Short mmCIF file of N, CA and C in Angstrom, two decimals:
data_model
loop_
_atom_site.label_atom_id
_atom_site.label_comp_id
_atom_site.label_asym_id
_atom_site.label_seq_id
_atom_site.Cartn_x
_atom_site.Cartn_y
_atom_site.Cartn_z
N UNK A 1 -33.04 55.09 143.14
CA UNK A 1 -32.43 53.84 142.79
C UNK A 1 -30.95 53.84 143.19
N UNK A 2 -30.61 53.88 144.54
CA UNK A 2 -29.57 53.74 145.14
C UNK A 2 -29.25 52.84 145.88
N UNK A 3 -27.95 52.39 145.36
CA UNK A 3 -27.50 51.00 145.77
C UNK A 3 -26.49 51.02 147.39
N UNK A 4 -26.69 52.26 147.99
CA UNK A 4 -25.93 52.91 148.99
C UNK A 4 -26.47 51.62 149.91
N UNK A 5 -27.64 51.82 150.62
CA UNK A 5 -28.51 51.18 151.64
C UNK A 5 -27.95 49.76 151.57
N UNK A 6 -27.99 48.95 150.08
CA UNK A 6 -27.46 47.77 149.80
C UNK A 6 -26.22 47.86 150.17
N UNK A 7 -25.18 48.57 149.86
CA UNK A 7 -23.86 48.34 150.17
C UNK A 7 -23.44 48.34 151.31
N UNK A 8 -24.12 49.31 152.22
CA UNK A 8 -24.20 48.83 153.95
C UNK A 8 -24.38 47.27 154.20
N UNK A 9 -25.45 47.46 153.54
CA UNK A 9 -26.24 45.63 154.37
C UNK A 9 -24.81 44.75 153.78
N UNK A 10 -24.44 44.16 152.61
CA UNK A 10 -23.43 43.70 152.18
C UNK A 10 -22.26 43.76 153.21
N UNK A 11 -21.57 44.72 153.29
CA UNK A 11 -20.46 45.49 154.29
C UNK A 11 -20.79 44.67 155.50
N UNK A 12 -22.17 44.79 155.97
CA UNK A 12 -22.32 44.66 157.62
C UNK A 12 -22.22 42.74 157.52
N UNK A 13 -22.70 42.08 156.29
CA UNK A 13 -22.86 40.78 156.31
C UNK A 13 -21.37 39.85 156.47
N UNK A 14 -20.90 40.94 155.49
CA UNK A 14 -19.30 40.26 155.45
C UNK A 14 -18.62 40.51 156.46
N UNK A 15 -18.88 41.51 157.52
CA UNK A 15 -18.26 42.11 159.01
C UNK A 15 -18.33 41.09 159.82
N UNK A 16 -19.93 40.28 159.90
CA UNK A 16 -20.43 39.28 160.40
C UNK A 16 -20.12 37.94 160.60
N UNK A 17 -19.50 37.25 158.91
CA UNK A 17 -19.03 36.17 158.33
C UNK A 17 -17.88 36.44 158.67
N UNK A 18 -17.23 37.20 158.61
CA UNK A 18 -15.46 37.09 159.30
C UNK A 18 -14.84 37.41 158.25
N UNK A 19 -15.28 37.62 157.01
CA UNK A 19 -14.16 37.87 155.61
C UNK A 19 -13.85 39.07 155.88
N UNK A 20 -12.78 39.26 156.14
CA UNK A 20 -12.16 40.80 156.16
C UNK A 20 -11.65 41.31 154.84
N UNK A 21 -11.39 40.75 153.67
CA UNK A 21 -10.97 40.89 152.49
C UNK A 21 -11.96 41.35 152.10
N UNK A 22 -13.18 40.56 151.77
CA UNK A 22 -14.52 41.28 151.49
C UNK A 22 -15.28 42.12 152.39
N UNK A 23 -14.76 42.44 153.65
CA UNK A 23 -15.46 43.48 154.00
C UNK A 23 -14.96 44.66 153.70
N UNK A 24 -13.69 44.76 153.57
CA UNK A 24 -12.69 45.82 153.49
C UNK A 24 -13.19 46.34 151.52
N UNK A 25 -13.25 45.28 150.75
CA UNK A 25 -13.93 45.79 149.62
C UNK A 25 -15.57 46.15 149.05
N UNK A 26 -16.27 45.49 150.49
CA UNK A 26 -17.73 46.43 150.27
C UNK A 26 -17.13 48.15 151.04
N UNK A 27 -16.57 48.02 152.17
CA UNK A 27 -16.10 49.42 152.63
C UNK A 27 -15.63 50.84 151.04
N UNK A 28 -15.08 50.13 150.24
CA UNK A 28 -14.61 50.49 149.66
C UNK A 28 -15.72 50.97 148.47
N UNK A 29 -16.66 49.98 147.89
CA UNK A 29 -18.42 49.95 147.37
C UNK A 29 -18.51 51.22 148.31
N UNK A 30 -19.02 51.03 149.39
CA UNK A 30 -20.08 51.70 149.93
C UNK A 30 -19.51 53.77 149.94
N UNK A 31 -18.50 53.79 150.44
CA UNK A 31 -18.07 55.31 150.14
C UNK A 31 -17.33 55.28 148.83
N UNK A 32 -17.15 54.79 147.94
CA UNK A 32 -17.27 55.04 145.99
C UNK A 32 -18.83 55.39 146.07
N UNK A 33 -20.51 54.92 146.49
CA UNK A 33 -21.05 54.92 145.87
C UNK A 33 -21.65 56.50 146.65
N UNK A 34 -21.63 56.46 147.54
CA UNK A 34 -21.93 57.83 148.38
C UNK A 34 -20.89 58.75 147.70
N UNK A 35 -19.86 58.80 147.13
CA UNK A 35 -19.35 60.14 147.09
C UNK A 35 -19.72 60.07 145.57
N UNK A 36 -19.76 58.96 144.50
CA UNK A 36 -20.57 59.40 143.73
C UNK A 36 -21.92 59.74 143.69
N UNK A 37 -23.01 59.57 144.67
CA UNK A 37 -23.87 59.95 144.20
C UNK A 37 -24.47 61.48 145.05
N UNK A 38 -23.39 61.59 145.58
CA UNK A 38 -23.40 63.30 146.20
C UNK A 38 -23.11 63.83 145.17
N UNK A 39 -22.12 63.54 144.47
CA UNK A 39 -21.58 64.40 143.36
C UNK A 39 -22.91 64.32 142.48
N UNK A 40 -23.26 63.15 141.86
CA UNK A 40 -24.25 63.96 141.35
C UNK A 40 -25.56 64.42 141.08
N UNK A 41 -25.72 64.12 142.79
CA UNK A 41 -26.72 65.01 143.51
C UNK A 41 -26.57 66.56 143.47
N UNK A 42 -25.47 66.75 143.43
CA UNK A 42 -24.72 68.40 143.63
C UNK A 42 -24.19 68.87 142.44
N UNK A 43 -23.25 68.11 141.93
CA UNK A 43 -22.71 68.68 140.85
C UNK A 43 -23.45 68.34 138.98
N UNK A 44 -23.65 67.07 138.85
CA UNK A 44 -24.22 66.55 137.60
C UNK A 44 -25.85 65.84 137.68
N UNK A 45 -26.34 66.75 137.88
CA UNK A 45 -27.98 66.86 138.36
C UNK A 45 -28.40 65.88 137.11
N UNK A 46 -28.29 66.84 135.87
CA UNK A 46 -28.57 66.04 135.06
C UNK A 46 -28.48 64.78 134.31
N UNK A 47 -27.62 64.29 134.91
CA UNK A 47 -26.35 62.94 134.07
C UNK A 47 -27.42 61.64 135.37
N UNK A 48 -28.01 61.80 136.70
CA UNK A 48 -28.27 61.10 137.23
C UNK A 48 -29.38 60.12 136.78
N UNK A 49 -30.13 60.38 135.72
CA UNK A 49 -31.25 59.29 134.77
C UNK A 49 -30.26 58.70 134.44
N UNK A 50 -29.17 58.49 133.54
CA UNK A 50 -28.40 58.24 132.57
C UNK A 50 -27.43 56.84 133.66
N UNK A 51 -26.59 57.35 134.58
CA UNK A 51 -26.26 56.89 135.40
C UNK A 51 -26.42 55.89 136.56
N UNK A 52 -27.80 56.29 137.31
CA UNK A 52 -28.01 55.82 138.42
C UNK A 52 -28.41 53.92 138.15
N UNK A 53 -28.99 53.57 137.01
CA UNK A 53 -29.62 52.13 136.24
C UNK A 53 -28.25 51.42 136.56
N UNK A 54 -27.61 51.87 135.27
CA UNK A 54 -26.11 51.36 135.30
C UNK A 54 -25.48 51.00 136.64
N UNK A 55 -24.82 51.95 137.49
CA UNK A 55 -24.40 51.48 138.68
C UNK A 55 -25.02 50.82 139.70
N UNK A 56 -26.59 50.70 139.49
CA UNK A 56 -26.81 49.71 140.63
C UNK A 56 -26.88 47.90 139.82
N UNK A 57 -26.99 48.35 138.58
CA UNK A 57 -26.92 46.83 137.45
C UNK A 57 -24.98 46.38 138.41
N UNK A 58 -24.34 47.18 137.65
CA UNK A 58 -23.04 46.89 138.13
C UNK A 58 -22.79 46.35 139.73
N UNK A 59 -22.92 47.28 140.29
CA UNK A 59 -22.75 46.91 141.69
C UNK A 59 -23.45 45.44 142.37
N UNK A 60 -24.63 45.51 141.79
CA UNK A 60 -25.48 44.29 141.58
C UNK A 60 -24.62 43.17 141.48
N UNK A 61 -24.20 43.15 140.08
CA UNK A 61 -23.31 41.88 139.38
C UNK A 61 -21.65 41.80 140.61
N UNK A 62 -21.29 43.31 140.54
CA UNK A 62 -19.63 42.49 141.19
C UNK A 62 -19.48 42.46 142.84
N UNK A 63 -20.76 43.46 143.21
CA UNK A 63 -20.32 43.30 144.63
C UNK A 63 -22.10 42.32 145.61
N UNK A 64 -23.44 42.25 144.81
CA UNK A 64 -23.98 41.44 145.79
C UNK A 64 -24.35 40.34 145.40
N UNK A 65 -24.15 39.85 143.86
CA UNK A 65 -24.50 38.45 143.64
C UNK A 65 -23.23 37.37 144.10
N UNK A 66 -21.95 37.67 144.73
CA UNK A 66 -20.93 37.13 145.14
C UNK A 66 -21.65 36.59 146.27
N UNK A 67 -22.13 37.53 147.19
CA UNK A 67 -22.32 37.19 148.91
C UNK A 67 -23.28 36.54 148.48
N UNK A 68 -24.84 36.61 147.58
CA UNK A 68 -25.69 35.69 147.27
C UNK A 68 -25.33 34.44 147.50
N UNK A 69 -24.28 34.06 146.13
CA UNK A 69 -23.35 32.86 145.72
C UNK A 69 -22.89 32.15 146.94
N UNK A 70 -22.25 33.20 147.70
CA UNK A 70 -21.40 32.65 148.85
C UNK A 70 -22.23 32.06 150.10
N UNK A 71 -23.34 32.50 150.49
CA UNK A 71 -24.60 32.64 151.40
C UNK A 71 -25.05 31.24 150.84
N UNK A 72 -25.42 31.23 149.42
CA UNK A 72 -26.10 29.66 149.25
C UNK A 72 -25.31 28.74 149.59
N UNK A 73 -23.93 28.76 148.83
CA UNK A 73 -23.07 27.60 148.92
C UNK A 73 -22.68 26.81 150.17
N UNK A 74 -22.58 28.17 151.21
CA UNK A 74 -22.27 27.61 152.30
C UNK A 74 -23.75 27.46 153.45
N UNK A 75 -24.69 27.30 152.70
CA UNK A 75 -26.25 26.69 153.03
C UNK A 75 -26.21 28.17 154.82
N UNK A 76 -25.76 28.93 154.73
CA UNK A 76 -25.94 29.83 155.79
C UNK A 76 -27.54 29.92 156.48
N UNK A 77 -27.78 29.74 157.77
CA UNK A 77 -28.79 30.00 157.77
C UNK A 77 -29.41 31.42 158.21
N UNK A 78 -30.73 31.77 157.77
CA UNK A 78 -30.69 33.10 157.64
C UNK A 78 -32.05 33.57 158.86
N UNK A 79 -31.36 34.08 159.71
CA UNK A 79 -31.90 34.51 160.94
C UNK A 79 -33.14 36.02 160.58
N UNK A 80 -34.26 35.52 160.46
CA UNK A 80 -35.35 36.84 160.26
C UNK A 80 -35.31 37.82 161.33
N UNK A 81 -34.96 39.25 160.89
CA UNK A 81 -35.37 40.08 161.86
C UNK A 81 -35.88 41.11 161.46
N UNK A 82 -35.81 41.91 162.58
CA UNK A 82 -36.78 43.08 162.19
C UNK A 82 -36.32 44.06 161.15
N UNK A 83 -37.34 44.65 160.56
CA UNK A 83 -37.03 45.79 159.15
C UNK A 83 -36.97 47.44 160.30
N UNK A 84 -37.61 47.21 161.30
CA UNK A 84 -37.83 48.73 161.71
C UNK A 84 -36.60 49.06 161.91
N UNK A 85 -35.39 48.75 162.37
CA UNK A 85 -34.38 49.32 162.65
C UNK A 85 -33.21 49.66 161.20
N UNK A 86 -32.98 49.06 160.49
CA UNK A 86 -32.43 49.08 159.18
C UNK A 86 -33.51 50.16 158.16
N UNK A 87 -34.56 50.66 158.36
CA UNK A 87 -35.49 50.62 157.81
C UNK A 87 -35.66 52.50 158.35
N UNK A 88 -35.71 52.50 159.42
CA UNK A 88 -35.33 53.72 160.39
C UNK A 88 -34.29 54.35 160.24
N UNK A 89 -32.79 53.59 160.40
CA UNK A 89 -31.93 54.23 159.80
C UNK A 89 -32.00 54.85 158.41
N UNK A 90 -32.14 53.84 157.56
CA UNK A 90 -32.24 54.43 155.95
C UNK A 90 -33.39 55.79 155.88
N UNK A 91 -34.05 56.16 156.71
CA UNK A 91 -35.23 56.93 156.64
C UNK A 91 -34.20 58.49 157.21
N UNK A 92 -33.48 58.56 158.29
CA UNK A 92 -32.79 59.06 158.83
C UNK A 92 -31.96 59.40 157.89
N UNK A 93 -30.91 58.42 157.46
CA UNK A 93 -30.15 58.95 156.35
C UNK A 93 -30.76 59.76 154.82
N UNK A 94 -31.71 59.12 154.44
CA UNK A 94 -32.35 59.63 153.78
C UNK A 94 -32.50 61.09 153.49
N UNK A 95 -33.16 61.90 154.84
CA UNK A 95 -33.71 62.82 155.25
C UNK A 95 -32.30 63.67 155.47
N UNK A 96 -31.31 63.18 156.16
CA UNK A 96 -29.65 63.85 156.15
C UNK A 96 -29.17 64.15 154.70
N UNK A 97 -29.38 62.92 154.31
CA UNK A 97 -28.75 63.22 152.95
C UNK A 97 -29.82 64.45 152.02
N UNK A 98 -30.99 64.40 151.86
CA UNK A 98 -31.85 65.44 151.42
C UNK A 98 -31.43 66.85 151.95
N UNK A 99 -31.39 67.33 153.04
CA UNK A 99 -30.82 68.11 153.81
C UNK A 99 -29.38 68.71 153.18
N UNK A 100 -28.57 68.01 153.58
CA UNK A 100 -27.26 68.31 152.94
C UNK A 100 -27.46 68.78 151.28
N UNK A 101 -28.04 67.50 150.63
CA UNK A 101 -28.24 68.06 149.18
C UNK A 101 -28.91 69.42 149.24
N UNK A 102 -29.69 69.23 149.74
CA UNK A 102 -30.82 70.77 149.70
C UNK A 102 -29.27 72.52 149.88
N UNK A 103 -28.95 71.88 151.14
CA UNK A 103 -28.06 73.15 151.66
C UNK A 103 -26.56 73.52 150.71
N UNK A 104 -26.34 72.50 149.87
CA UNK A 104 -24.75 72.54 148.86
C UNK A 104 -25.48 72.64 147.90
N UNK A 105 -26.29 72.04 147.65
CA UNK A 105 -26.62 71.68 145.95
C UNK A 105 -26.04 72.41 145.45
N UNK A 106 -26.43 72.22 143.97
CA UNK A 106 -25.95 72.92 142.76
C UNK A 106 -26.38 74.29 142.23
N UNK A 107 -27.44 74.23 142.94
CA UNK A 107 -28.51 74.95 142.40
C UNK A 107 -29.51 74.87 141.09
N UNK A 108 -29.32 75.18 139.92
CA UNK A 108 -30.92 74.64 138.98
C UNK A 108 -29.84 73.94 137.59
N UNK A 109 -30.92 72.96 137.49
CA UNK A 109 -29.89 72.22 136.53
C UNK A 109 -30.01 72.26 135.54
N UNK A 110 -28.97 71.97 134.35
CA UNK A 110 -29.16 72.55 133.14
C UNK A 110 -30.24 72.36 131.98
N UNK A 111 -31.27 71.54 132.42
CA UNK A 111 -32.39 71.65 131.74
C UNK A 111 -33.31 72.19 132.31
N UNK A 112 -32.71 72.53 133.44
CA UNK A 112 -34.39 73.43 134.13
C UNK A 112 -33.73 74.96 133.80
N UNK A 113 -32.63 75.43 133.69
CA UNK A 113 -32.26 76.31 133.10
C UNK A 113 -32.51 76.90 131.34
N UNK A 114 -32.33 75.71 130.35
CA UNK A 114 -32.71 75.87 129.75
C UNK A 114 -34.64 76.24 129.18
N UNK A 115 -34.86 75.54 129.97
CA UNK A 115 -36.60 75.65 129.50
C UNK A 115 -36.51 77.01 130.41
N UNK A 116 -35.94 77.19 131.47
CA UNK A 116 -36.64 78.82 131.73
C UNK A 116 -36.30 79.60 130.63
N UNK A 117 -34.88 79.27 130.74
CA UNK A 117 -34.28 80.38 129.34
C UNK A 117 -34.70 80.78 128.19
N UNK A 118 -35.15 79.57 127.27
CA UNK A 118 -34.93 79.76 126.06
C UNK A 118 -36.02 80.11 125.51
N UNK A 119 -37.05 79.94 126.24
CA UNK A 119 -38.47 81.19 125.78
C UNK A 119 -38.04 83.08 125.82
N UNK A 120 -37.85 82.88 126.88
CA UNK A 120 -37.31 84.22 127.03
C UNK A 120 -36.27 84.78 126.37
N UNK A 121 -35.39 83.91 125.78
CA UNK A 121 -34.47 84.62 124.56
C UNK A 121 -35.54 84.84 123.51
N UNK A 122 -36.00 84.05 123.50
CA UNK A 122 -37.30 84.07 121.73
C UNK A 122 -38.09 85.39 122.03
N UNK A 123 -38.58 85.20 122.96
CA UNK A 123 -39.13 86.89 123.16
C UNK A 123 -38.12 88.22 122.85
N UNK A 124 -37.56 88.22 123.47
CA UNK A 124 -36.14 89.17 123.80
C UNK A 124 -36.21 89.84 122.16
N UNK A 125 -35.31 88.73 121.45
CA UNK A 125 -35.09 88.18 120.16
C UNK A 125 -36.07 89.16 119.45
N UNK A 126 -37.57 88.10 119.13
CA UNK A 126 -38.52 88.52 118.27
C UNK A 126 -39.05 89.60 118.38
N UNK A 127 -38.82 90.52 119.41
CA UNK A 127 -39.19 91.57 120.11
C UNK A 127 -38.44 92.67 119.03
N UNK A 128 -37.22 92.28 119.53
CA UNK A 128 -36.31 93.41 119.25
C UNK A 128 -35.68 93.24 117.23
N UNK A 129 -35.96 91.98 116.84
CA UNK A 129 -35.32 91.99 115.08
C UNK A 129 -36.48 91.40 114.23
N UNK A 130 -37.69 91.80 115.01
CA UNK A 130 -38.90 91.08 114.09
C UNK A 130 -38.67 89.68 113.39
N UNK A 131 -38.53 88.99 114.06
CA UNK A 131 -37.99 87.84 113.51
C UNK A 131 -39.37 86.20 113.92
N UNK A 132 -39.66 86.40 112.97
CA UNK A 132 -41.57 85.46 114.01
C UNK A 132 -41.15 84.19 113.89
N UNK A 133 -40.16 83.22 113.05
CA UNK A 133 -39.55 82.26 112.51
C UNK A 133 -38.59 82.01 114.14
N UNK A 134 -37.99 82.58 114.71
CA UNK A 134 -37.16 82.46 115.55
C UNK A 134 -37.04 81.37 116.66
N UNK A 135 -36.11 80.62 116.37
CA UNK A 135 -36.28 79.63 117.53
C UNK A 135 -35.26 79.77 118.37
N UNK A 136 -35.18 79.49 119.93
CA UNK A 136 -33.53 79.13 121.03
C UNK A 136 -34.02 77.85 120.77
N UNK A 137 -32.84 76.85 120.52
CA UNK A 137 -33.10 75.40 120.17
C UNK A 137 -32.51 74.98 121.40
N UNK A 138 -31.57 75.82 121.71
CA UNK A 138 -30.55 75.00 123.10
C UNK A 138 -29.87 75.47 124.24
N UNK A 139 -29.52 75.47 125.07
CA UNK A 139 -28.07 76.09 126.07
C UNK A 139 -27.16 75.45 126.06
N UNK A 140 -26.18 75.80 125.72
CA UNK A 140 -24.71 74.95 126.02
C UNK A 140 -23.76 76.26 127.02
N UNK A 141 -22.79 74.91 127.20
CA UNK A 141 -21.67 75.83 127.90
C UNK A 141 -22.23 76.62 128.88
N UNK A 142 -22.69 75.85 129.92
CA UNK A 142 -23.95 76.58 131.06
C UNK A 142 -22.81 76.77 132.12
N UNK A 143 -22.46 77.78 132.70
CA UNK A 143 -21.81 78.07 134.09
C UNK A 143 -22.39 79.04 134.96
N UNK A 144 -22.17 78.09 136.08
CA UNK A 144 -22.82 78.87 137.35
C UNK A 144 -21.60 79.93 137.58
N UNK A 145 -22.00 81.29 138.23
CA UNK A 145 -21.49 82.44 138.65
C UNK A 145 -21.02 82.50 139.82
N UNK A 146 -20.02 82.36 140.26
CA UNK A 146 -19.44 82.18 141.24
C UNK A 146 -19.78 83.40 142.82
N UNK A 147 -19.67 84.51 142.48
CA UNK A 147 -19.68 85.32 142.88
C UNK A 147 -21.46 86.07 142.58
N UNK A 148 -22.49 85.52 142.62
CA UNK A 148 -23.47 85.71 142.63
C UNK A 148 -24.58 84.17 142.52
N UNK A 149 -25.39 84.50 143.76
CA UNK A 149 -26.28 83.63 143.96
C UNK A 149 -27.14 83.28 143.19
N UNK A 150 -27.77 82.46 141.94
CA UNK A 150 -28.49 81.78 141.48
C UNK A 150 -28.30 83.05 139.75
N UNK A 151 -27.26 82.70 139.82
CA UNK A 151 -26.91 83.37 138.53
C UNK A 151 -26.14 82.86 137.33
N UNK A 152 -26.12 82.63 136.32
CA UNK A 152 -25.61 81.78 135.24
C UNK A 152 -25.42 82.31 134.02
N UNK A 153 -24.34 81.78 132.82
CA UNK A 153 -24.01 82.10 131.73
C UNK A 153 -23.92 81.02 131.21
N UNK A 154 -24.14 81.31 130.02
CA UNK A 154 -24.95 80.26 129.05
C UNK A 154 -24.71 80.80 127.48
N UNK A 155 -24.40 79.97 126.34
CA UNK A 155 -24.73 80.30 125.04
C UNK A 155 -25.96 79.87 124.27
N UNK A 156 -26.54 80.33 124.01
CA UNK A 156 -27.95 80.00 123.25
C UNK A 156 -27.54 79.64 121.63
N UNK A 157 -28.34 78.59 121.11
CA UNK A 157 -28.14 78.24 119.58
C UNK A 157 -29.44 78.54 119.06
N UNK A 158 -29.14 79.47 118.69
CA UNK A 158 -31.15 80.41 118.08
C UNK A 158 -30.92 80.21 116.72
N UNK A 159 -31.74 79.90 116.35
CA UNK A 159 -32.43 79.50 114.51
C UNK A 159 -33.02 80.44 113.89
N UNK A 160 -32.81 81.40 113.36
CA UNK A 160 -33.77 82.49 112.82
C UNK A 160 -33.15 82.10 111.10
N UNK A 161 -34.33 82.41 110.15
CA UNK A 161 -34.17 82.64 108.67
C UNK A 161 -33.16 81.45 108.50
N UNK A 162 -33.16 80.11 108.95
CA UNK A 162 -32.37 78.88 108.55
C UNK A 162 -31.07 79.24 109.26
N UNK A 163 -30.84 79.83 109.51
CA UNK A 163 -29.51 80.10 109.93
C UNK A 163 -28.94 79.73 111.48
N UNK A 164 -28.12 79.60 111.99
CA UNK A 164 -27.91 78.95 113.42
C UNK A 164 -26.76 80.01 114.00
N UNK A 165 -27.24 80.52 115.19
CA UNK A 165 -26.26 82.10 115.63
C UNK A 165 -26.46 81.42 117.04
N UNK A 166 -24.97 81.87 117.38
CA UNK A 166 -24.72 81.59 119.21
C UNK A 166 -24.89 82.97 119.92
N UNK A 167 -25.56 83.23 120.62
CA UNK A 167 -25.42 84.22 121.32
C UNK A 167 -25.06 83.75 122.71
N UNK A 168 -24.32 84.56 123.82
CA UNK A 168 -24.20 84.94 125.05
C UNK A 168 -25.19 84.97 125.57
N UNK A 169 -25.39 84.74 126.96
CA UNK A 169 -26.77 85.10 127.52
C UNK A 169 -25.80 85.06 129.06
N UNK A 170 -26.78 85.53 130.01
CA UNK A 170 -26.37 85.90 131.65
C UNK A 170 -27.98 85.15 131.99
N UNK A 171 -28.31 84.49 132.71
CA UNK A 171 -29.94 84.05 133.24
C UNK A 171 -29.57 84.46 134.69
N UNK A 172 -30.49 85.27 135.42
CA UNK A 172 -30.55 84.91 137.36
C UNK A 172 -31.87 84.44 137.23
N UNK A 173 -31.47 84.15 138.36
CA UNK A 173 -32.81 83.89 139.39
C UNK A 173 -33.08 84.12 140.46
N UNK A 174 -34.31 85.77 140.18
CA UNK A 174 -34.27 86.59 141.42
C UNK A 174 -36.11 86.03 141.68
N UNK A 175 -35.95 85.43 143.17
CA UNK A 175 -37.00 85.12 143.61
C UNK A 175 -37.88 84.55 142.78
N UNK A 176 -38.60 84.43 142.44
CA UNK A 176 -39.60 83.65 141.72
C UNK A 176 -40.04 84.25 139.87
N UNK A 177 -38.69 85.11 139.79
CA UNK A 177 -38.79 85.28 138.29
C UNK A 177 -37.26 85.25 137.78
N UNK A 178 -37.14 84.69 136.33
CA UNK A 178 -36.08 84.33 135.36
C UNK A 178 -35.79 85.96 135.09
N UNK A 179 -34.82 86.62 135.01
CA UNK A 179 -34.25 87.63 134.38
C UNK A 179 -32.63 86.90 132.73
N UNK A 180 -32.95 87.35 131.90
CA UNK A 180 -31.94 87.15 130.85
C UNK A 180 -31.44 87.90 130.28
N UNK A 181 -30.32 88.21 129.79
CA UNK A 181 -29.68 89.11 129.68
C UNK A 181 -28.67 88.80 128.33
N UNK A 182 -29.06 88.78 127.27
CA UNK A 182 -28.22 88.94 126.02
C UNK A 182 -26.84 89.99 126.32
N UNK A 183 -26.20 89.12 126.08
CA UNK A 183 -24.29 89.69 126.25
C UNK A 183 -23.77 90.35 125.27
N UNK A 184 -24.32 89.52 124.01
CA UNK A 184 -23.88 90.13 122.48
C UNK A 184 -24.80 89.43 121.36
#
């Protein structure tokens, strides 16, 4: 649900019509909405449900129901053409942009971190303080490791005997298994 593709077409309409005021402010739409939604393609994986509705509602309202408005009023007539080329591009970009995301990303995001995690603390845990009641309810304070590939620190909020204890944790991810590592 990206309003990128739209903000081109917009951009290219107003390029067309001669408004340079409004083209110069879809220009302005169109790389706001690409560098937000790299970011959080890459950086805020998770925040993008939350997000992505909203900004195309918005963008919707201030930047394409104007040219709508403007398109009727001035009875424009509207020349049909072909989808394969607009249609091709977006497929192209698409596939670039997947690419790029794929090669920067973020790597695993903090709820796919958590569900690996927080079984594996409960084991760890119940293993080692007999504790059968024991729950990891959460991860907070999740940071990626700079200096090691698919590696992370994290605090766990574990529930044992009513009580609520933060522990440390280290998670990697070596090849196709979760390793965790209680800190303290």
């Amino acid at each position: 649900m990206s309003p990128i593709f739209g903000a081109y077409i917009i951009r290219k309409n107003w390029i067309l019509i001669g408004d340079k005021k409004a083209a110069k402010c879809s220009t302005f739409w169109l790389l706001g909405l690409v560098i937000l939604y790299f970011a959080l393609c890459t950086i805020a994986v998770d925040y993008v449900k939350y997000i992505a509705l909203p900004v195309l509602i918005i963008w919707y309202a201030l930047e394409c129901k104007p040219q709508v408005k403007f398109l009727k009023e001035q009875k424009v007539e509207y020349e049909k053409l072909s989808w394969l080329k607009p249609l091709g591009i977006a497929f192209v970009c698409l596939i670039s942009w997947l690419l790029v995301v794929s090669l920067i990303g973020g790597g695993h995001s903090n709820s796919e971190i958590s569900a690996d995690a927080c079984p594996i603390v409960e084991k760890i845990l119940k293993g080692n303080y007999n504790l059968p009641n024991l729950k990891c309810e959460r991860l907070f304070e999740i940071t990626k490791d700079k200096s090691e590939k698919d590696t992370y620190f994290a605090k766990a909020v574990v529930k044992a005997e009513g009580e609520k204890i933060i522990i440390s944790i280290k998670i990697e991810y070596i090849d196709d298994m979760v390793q965790v590592t209680i800190l303290q």
